C-alpha positions as YAML, in Angstrom:
chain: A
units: angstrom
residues:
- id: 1
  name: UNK
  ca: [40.67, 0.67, 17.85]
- id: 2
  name: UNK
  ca: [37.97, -2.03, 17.20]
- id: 3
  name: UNK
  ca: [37.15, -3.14, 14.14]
- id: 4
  name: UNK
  ca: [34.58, -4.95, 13.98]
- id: 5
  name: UNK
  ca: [31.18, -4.01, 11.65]
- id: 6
  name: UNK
  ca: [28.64, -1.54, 13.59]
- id: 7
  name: UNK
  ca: [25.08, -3.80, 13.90]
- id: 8
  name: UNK
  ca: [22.70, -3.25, 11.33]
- id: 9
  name: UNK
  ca: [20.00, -5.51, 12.27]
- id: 10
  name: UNK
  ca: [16.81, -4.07, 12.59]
- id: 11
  name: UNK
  ca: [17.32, -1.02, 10.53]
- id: 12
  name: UNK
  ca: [15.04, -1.53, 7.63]
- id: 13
  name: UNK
  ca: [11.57, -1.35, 8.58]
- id: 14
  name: UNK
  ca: [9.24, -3.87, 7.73]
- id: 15
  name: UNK
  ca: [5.64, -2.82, 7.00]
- id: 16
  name: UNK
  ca: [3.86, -6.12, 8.33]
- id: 17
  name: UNK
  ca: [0.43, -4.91, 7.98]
- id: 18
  name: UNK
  ca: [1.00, -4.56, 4.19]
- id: 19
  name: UNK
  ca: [3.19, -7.98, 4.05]
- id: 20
  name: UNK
  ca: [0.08, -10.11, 5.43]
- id: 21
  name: UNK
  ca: [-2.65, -7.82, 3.44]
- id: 22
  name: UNK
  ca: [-0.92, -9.08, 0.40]
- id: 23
  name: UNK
  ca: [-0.57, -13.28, 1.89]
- id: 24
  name: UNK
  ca: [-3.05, -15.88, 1.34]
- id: 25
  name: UNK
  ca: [-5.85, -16.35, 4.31]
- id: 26
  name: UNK
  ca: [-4.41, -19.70, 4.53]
- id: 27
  name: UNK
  ca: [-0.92, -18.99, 5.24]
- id: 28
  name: UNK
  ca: [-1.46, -15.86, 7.74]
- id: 29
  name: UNK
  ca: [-0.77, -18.15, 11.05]
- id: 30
  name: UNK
  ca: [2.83, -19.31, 9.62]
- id: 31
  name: UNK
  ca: [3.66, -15.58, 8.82]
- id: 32
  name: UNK
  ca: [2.51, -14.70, 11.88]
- id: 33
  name: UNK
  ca: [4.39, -17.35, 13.72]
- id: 34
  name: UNK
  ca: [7.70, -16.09, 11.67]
- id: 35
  name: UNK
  ca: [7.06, -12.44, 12.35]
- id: 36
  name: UNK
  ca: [6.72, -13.33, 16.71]
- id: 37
  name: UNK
  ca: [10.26, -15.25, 16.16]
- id: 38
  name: UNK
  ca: [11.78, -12.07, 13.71]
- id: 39
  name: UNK
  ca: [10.56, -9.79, 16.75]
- id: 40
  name: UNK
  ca: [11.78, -12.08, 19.44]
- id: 41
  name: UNK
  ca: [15.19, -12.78, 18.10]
- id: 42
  name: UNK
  ca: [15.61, -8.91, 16.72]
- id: 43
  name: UNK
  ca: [14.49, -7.95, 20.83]
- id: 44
  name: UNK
  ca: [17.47, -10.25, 21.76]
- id: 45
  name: UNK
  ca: [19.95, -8.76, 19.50]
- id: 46
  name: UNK
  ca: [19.11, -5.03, 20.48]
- id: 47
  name: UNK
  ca: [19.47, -6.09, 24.07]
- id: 48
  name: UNK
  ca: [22.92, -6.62, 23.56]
- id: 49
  name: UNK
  ca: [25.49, -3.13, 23.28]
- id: 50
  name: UNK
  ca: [26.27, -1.66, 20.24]
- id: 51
  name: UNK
  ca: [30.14, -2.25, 21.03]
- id: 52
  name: UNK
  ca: [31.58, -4.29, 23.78]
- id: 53
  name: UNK
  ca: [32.57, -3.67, 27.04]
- id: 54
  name: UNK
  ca: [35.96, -2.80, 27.11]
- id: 55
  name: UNK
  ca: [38.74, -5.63, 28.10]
- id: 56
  name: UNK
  ca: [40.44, -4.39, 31.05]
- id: 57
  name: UNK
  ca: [43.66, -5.39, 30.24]
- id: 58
  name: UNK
  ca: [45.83, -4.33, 33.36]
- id: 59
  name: UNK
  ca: [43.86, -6.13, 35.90]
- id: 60
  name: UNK
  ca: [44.83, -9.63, 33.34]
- id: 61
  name: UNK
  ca: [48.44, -8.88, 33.11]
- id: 62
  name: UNK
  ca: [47.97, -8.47, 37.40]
- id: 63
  name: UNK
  ca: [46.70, -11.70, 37.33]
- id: 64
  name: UNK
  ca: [48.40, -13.67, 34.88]
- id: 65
  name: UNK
  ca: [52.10, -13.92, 35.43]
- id: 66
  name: UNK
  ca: [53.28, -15.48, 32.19]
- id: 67
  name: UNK
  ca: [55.54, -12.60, 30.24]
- id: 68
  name: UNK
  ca: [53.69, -11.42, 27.25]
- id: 69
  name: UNK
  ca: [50.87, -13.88, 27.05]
- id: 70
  name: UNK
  ca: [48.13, -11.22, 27.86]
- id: 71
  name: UNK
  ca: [50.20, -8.71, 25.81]
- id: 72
  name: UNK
  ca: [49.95, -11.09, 22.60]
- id: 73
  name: UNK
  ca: [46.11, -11.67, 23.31]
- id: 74
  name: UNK
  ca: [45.51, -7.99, 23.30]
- id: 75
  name: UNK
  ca: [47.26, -7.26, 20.45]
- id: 76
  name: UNK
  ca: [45.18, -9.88, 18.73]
- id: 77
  name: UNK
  ca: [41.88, -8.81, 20.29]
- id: 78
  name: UNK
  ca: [42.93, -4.84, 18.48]
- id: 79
  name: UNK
  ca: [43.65, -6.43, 15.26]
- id: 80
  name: UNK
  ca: [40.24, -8.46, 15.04]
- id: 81
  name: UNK
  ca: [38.15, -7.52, 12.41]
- id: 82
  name: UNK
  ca: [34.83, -8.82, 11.79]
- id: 83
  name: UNK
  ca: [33.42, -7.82, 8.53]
- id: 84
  name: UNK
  ca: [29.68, -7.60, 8.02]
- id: 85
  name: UNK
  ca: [28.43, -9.66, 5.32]
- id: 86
  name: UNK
  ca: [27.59, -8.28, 2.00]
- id: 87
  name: UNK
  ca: [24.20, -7.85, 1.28]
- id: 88
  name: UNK
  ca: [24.32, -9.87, -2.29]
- id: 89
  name: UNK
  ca: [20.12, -10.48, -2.36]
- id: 90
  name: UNK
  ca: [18.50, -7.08, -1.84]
- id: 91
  name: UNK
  ca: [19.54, -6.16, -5.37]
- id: 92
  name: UNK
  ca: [18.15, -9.51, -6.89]
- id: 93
  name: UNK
  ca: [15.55, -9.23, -4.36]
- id: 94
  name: UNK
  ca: [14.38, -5.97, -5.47]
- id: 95
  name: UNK
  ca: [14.64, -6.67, -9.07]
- id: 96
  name: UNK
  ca: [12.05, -9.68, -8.69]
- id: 97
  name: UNK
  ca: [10.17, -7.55, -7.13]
- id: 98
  name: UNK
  ca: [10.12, -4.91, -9.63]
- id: 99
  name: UNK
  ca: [9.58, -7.56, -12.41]
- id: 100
  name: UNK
  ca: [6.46, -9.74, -10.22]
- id: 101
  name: UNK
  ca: [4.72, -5.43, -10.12]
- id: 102
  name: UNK
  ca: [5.03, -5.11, -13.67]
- id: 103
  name: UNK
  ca: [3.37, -8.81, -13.93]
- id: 104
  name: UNK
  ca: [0.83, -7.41, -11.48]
- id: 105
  name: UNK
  ca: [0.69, -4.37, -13.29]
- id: 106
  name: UNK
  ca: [-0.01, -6.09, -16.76]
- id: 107
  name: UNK
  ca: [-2.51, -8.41, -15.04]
- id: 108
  name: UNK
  ca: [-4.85, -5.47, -13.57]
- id: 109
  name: UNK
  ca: [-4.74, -3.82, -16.90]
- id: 110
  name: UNK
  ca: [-6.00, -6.78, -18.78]
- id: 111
  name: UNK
  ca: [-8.42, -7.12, -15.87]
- id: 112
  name: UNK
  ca: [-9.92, -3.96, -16.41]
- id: 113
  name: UNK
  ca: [-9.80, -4.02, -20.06]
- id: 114
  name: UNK
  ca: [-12.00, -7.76, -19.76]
- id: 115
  name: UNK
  ca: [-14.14, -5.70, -17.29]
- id: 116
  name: UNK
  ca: [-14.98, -2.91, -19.89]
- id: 117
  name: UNK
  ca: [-15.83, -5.46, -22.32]
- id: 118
  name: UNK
  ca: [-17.75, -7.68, -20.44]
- id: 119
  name: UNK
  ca: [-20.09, -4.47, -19.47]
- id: 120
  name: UNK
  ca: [-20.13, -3.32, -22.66]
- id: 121
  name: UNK
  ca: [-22.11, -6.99, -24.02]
- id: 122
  name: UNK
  ca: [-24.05, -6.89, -20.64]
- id: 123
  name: UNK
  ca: [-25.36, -3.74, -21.75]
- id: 124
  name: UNK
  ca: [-26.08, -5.36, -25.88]
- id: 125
  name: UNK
  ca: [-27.84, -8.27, -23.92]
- id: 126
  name: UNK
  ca: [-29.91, -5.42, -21.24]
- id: 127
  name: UNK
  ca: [-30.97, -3.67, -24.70]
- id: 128
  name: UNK
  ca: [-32.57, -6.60, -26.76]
- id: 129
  name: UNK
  ca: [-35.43, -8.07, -26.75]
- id: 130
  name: UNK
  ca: [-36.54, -10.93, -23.96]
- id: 131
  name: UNK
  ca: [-35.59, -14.23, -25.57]
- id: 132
  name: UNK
  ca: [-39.08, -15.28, -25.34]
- id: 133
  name: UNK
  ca: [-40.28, -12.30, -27.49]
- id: 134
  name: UNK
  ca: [-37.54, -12.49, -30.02]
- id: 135
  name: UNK
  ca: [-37.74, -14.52, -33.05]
- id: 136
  name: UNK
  ca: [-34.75, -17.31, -34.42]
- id: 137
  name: UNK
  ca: [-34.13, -14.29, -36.86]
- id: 138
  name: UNK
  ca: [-33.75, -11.65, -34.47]
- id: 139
  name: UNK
  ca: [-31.63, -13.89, -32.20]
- id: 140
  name: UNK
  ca: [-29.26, -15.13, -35.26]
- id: 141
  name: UNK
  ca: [-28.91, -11.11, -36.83]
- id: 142
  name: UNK
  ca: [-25.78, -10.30, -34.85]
- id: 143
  name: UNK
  ca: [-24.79, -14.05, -34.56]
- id: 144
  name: UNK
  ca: [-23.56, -15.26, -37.89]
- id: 145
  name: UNK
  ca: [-20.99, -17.50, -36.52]
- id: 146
  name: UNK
  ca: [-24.51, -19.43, -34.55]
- id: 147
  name: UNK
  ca: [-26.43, -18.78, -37.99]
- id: 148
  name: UNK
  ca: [-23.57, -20.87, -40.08]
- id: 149
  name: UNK
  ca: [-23.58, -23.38, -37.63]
- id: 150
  name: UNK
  ca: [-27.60, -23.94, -37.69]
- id: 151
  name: UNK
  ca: [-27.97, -23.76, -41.28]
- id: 152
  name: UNK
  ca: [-24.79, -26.62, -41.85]
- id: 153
  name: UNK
  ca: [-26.65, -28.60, -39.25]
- id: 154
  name: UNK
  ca: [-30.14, -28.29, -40.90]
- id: 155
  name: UNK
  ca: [-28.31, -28.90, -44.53]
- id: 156
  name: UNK
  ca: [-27.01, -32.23, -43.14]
- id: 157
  name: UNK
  ca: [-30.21, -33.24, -41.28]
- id: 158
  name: UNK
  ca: [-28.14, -33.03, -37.93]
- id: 159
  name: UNK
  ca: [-31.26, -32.91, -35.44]
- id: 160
  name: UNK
  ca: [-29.86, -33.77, -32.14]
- id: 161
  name: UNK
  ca: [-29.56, -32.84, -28.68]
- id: 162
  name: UNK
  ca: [-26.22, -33.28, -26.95]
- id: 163
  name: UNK
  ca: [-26.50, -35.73, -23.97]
- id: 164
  name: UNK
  ca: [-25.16, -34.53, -20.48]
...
């Protein structure tokens, strides 16, 4: 019986419109350069047969005349065993990938919290006054950090305006 390891290649399923969705504009044409190769070299391999053609052993011994010499060959050719690698990176590989979509994860959330609270003062600065209606004391009531500021300056006769 043969041995060696059934083919594999091709059987997971890539999802290549949501691979480039998630790439950078600028680096579309090299994925899409390595996906035309991936396809091209998985066509080749699927055009070969699963198993191969069977050796036909009695026309060789026919033709060969040397005692045991295809005899020897075919009993090596049985015993061959090819193993198919061991997938050692889809574990790590899925691992990163399970740590980078809790990053993401993290990131959105702290995206949408920022969002909320940028909205929120949007509104506070909708609802007062125009700046040219308000007075220095309206302006400085919710502002004490501004009002400390202004009054240290004005204590220590700092009257200037920052060059640019």
């Amino acid at each position: 019986t043969n041995k060696m390891a059934t083919r594999r290649v091709g059987q997971k399923v890539i999802d290549w419109a949501k691979l480039a969705a998630s790439l950078p504009v600028e680096v579309r044409s090299d994925f899409l350069a390595f996906r035309g190769k991936y396809e091209a070299t998985l066509a080749r391999v699927n055009s070969y047969p699963e198993k191969p053609e069977p050796v036909d052993w009695q026309h060789y011994k026919k033709a060969i005349s040397k005692s045991g010499f295809v005899d020897g060959f075919q009993k090596q050719y049985e015993n061959l065993s090819i193993p198919y690698p061991k997938d050692t990176t889809s574990s790590k590989l899925a691992a990163y990938q399970k740590d980078v979509e809790t990053q993401v994860q993290e990131v959105i959330d702290q995206s949408k919290t920022k969002v909320v609270e940028l909205r929120n003062e949007l509104t506070k600065i909708k609802a007062q006054k125009p700046y040219e209606d308000m007075t220095i004391d309206e302006y400085l009531a919710d502002k004490p950090e501004i009002r400390e500021q202004a009054e240290k300056d004005m204590k220590n006769h700092v009257w200037y305006i920052a060059k640019e």
